[in-house]
Amino acid sequence: MFECLIKGRVVTPAGILHRGWIAVDGGRIAELGSGTSPQATTVVDYGEDYILPGVVDGQTHAGSQIGFPGIGPTTKAALIGGVTSIVDMPYDEPDPITTGQLLADKAAAIGQYAVCDVALYGTVPADPNRDDVEALIAGGVCAFKISSFEAHPHRFPRIGSGATRALIEMLDGSGLPLGLHNEDQEIVRRLAAEFKADGRTGPEHHSPSRPEVAELSATATFLALGDGLSTPLHIVHISTPKGFDITRWFRDGGQKATAEMCVHYLHFDADVDMPRLGGLLKVNPPIRGSAKEALWQVLERGDCTFVSSDHSAWPIERKTNASIFDVAAGMPGLEALLPVFFSDAASRYGQDRAAELSAEWLADRPAKFFGLGRKGRLAPGMDADFVVLKPEPYTYQSTDNPDGPGWSAYDGETFAARTVATWVRGTQASDGAIIVAEAGSGRYVRRG
Ligand SMILES: [Zn+2]
């Protein structure tokens, strides 16, 4: 007799189990199958709805505005979107996660605020220190992140080539990936000054002022800095196919080079959507014009590692400034990640295939990449983290979430499916709108 039995169209790595079931015991998946099911104390039947592994969002920014308390609203947005684990970036207010003590403080804050599980990136100051790097590894970070562009002098500094190479050496042999925010500082700063001097400050000037070459040169330089070492190097977002080509070139040469896609690059077209959405759509690197078709082909070729949201829930006041150069970069995406990816994939490949691709690109691949052992797949022994996706159209409104920022670039769009339940470690945490999980029920997930 199992504790709980969940029924529906179960999406496993081996395919979809129609009339499928998952038996849950002690927060883990005990067995799964199709047809005749075992006995359980509680049975929840989701009929024809898809049951996918809980999404693992590999890129969120919970603490960049209000610090650790931002873990609360960020993880609530996650549950609404069917995300059961986030991998949070280290650029917190007021201090980035550069020491073992700061990491311990953030892990404690997860135990206070989180409603879903949270894995963490660590980072380094402009002059990295081996003891701090080792303390972060011992503390369970699942990756490190640095930037080739200074977004903030203390919180989000630029790490130069010498320091980057030193850090790659420190991480050599640890197996931990080093991620890069990939924009060349000199190119971006020079062009920003030129554009501002000319009064070219509208939304349409965002992409040309941070051109593809700024991204490509930073990507290539960073990957070249790993020459001869085994440290996995990871580009956290690439906006055009050429960046993925560069990454593949290094990979073909024997280096561990990987590249991540954010869902907004697959969904939006700057030529069409930037005039409509303006600063709301400002992210860095920018969304490009007419790139998304080729980016879906990158996915089809398997040349990207996984797909993430890069969720950053700035207040609307930071997204509506007159000059695009004064608008904060980043947008909320946790609630929309799965419905958008599923919808766009379904229009290309059909709903069953979209469900399988969602499980692969949004859960299995990121969980493996970050070494989150019991996350990302529906299989015996794994954590019982699920999202139930009802394949019927609905119109998304960010204002439905009282804990969100009240805006989204996806507002008013009709998706092909919506999340109707999110389960974390065998307990229902949300019905896709209302959060029932308590603050602090989320856990810190260490690598390994
Ligand atoms: Zn990011």
Coordinates of C-alpha atoms in Angstrom, one line a residue, residues 115-339:
V115 CA 8.2 27.2 -1.2
C116 CA 10.1 25.2 -3.8
D117 CA 13.6 23.7 -3.8
V118 CA 16.5 25.9 -4.6
A119 CA 20.1 25.2 -5.8
L120 CA 22.7 28.0 -5.8
Y121 CA 25.4 29.5 -7.9
G122 CA 28.4 31.0 -6.3
T123 CA 30.6 33.8 -7.7
V124 CA 33.9 35.6 -7.0
P125 CA 35.1 39.2 -6.7
A126 CA 37.3 40.8 -9.3
D127 CA 40.3 39.2 -7.6
P128 CA 39.3 35.6 -6.8
N129 CA 40.5 33.9 -3.7
R130 CA 41.1 30.1 -3.6
D131 CA 39.9 29.6 0.0
D132 CA 36.6 31.3 -0.7
V133 CA 36.1 29.2 -3.9
E134 CA 36.8 26.0 -2.0
A135 CA 34.4 27.1 0.8
L136 CA 31.7 27.6 -1.8
I137 CA 32.3 24.2 -3.3
A138 CA 32.2 22.6 0.1
G139 CA 29.0 24.4 0.8
G140 CA 27.3 22.8 -2.1
V141 CA 27.1 25.4 -4.9
C142 CA 26.2 23.7 -8.2
A143 CA 28.1 26.1 -10.4
F144 CA 29.9 29.4 -10.5
K145 CA 29.0 32.5 -12.5
I146 CA 31.0 35.5 -13.6
S147 CA 30.4 38.4 -16.0
S148 CA 32.6 40.0 -18.7
F149 CA 30.5 43.1 -18.3
E150 CA 30.1 45.2 -15.2
A151 CA 26.4 45.5 -14.4
H152 CA 27.2 46.8 -10.9
P153 CA 30.6 47.5 -9.4
H154 CA 30.2 45.4 -6.2
R155 CA 27.2 43.1 -6.8
F156 CA 27.8 42.2 -10.5
P157 CA 31.4 43.1 -11.3
R158 CA 33.4 42.5 -14.5
I159 CA 35.9 39.7 -14.1
G160 CA 38.9 40.3 -16.4
S161 CA 40.7 37.7 -18.4
G162 CA 43.6 37.1 -15.9
A163 CA 41.1 36.6 -13.0
T164 CA 38.9 34.4 -15.2
R165 CA 41.8 32.1 -16.2
A166 CA 42.9 31.9 -12.5
L167 CA 39.3 30.9 -11.5
I168 CA 39.2 28.3 -14.3
E169 CA 42.4 26.9 -12.8
M170 CA 41.0 26.8 -9.3
L171 CA 37.9 25.0 -10.5
D172 CA 39.9 22.5 -12.6
G173 CA 39.2 19.0 -11.4
S174 CA 36.1 20.0 -9.3
G175 CA 33.7 19.2 -12.1
L176 CA 31.8 22.4 -11.4
P177 CA 30.8 24.5 -14.4
L178 CA 31.8 28.1 -14.7
G179 CA 29.0 30.2 -16.3
L180 CA 29.5 33.5 -18.1
H181 CA 27.4 36.6 -18.7
N182 CA 28.8 37.1 -22.2
E183 CA 29.0 40.7 -23.3
D184 CA 32.2 42.7 -24.1
Q185 CA 32.4 45.7 -21.9
E186 CA 34.4 48.0 -24.2
I187 CA 32.1 47.4 -27.2
V188 CA 28.9 47.9 -25.1
R189 CA 30.2 51.0 -23.3
R190 CA 31.5 52.7 -26.4
L191 CA 28.3 52.2 -28.4
A192 CA 26.0 53.2 -25.5
A193 CA 27.9 56.5 -25.3
E194 CA 27.5 57.0 -29.0
F195 CA 23.8 56.1 -29.1
K196 CA 23.1 58.4 -26.1
A197 CA 25.0 61.3 -27.7
D198 CA 22.9 60.9 -30.9
G199 CA 19.6 60.7 -29.0
R200 CA 19.1 57.2 -30.2
T201 CA 17.5 56.0 -27.0
G202 CA 14.3 54.2 -28.1
P203 CA 13.5 50.6 -27.6
E204 CA 14.5 49.8 -31.2
H205 CA 18.0 50.9 -30.3
H206 CA 18.6 48.3 -27.6
S207 CA 19.7 45.5 -29.8
P208 CA 21.9 47.6 -32.2
S209 CA 23.6 49.3 -29.2
R210 CA 24.6 45.8 -27.8
P211 CA 25.3 44.1 -31.1
E212 CA 25.9 40.4 -31.7
V213 CA 29.7 41.0 -32.0
A214 CA 29.8 42.1 -28.3
E215 CA 28.3 38.8 -27.4
L216 CA 30.3 36.7 -29.8
S217 CA 33.7 38.2 -28.8
A218 CA 33.0 37.7 -25.1
T219 CA 31.9 34.1 -25.7
A220 CA 34.9 33.2 -27.8
T221 CA 37.4 34.9 -25.4
F222 CA 35.9 33.1 -22.4
L223 CA 36.0 29.7 -24.0
A224 CA 39.5 30.2 -25.2
L225 CA 40.6 31.0 -21.6
G226 CA 39.7 27.4 -20.7
D227 CA 42.3 26.0 -23.1
G228 CA 44.1 22.9 -21.9
L229 CA 41.9 22.6 -18.7
S230 CA 39.0 20.4 -17.9
T231 CA 36.7 23.0 -16.2
P232 CA 33.3 23.0 -17.9
L233 CA 32.6 26.4 -19.3
H234 CA 29.1 27.5 -19.8
I235 CA 27.5 30.5 -21.6
V236 CA 24.4 31.4 -19.6
H237 CA 22.5 33.0 -22.5
I238 CA 23.1 33.3 -26.3
S239 CA 20.7 35.3 -28.5
T240 CA 21.7 34.1 -32.0
P241 CA 22.8 30.8 -33.7
K242 CA 26.4 32.0 -34.2
G243 CA 27.1 31.9 -30.4
F244 CA 26.0 28.3 -30.3
D245 CA 28.3 27.5 -33.3
I246 CA 31.2 29.0 -31.5
T247 CA 30.4 26.9 -28.4
R248 CA 30.2 23.7 -30.6
W249 CA 33.6 24.5 -32.2
F250 CA 35.2 24.5 -28.8
R251 CA 33.3 21.3 -27.8
D252 CA 34.4 19.6 -31.0
G253 CA 38.0 20.5 -30.0
G254 CA 37.6 18.5 -26.8
Q255 CA 36.7 21.3 -24.4
K256 CA 33.8 21.0 -22.0
A257 CA 31.8 24.0 -23.5
T258 CA 28.1 24.3 -23.1
A259 CA 25.4 27.0 -23.9
E260 CA 22.0 27.8 -22.5
M261 CA 19.0 29.2 -24.2
C262 CA 16.5 31.5 -22.5
V263 CA 12.9 31.0 -23.5
H264 CA 12.3 34.6 -24.5
Y265 CA 14.9 34.2 -27.3
L266 CA 12.8 31.3 -28.7
H267 CA 9.5 33.2 -28.3
F268 CA 10.0 36.9 -29.2
D269 CA 11.2 38.7 -32.3
A270 CA 12.6 42.1 -31.5
D271 CA 11.4 43.6 -34.9
V272 CA 7.8 42.6 -34.1
D273 CA 7.7 42.7 -30.3
M274 CA 10.0 45.5 -29.2
P275 CA 7.8 48.3 -30.7
R276 CA 4.8 46.7 -28.9
L277 CA 6.4 46.0 -25.6
G278 CA 9.3 48.6 -25.3
G279 CA 11.4 48.4 -22.2
L280 CA 9.4 45.4 -20.8
L281 CA 11.3 43.3 -23.3
K282 CA 14.8 44.6 -22.4
V283 CA 17.1 41.8 -21.5
N284 CA 20.8 41.4 -22.0
P285 CA 22.0 40.1 -24.4
P286 CA 19.1 41.6 -26.3
I287 CA 16.4 39.7 -28.1
R288 CA 17.3 40.0 -31.8
G289 CA 15.1 40.4 -34.9
S290 CA 14.3 37.4 -37.0
A291 CA 16.4 35.0 -34.9
K292 CA 13.9 32.7 -33.3
E293 CA 13.4 30.3 -36.2
A294 CA 17.1 29.5 -36.4
L295 CA 17.2 29.2 -32.6
W296 CA 14.6 26.4 -32.7
Q297 CA 16.9 24.7 -35.2
V298 CA 19.7 25.0 -32.7
L299 CA 17.5 23.2 -30.2
E300 CA 16.6 20.5 -32.8
R301 CA 20.3 19.9 -33.5
G302 CA 21.0 19.5 -29.8
D303 CA 23.5 22.4 -29.8
C304 CA 22.1 24.0 -26.7
T305 CA 22.3 22.5 -23.2
F306 CA 18.9 23.4 -21.7
V307 CA 16.3 26.2 -21.7
S308 CA 15.8 28.6 -18.7
S309 CA 13.8 31.7 -17.9
D310 CA 16.4 34.2 -16.5
H311 CA 13.6 35.4 -14.3
S312 CA 14.1 38.8 -12.8
A313 CA 10.9 40.5 -11.5
W314 CA 11.8 44.2 -11.6
P315 CA 9.1 46.6 -10.5
I316 CA 7.3 48.2 -13.4
E317 CA 8.9 51.6 -12.6
R318 CA 12.3 50.2 -13.5
K319 CA 11.0 49.0 -16.9
T320 CA 9.2 52.1 -18.3
N321 CA 11.9 54.8 -18.3
A322 CA 11.9 57.1 -21.3
S323 CA 15.4 56.1 -22.4
I324 CA 16.0 52.4 -23.0
F325 CA 19.4 52.9 -21.5
D326 CA 17.8 53.7 -18.1
V327 CA 15.5 50.6 -18.2
A328 CA 16.6 47.7 -16.0
A329 CA 17.5 44.6 -18.0
G330 CA 15.6 41.4 -17.2
M331 CA 12.0 40.2 -17.0
P332 CA 9.9 37.8 -15.1
G333 CA 9.6 34.4 -16.7
L334 CA 9.1 31.7 -14.1
E335 CA 5.3 31.5 -14.5
A336 CA 5.4 31.5 -18.3
L337 CA 8.5 29.3 -19.0
L338 CA 6.7 25.9 -19.2
P339 CA 3.4 27.1 -20.8

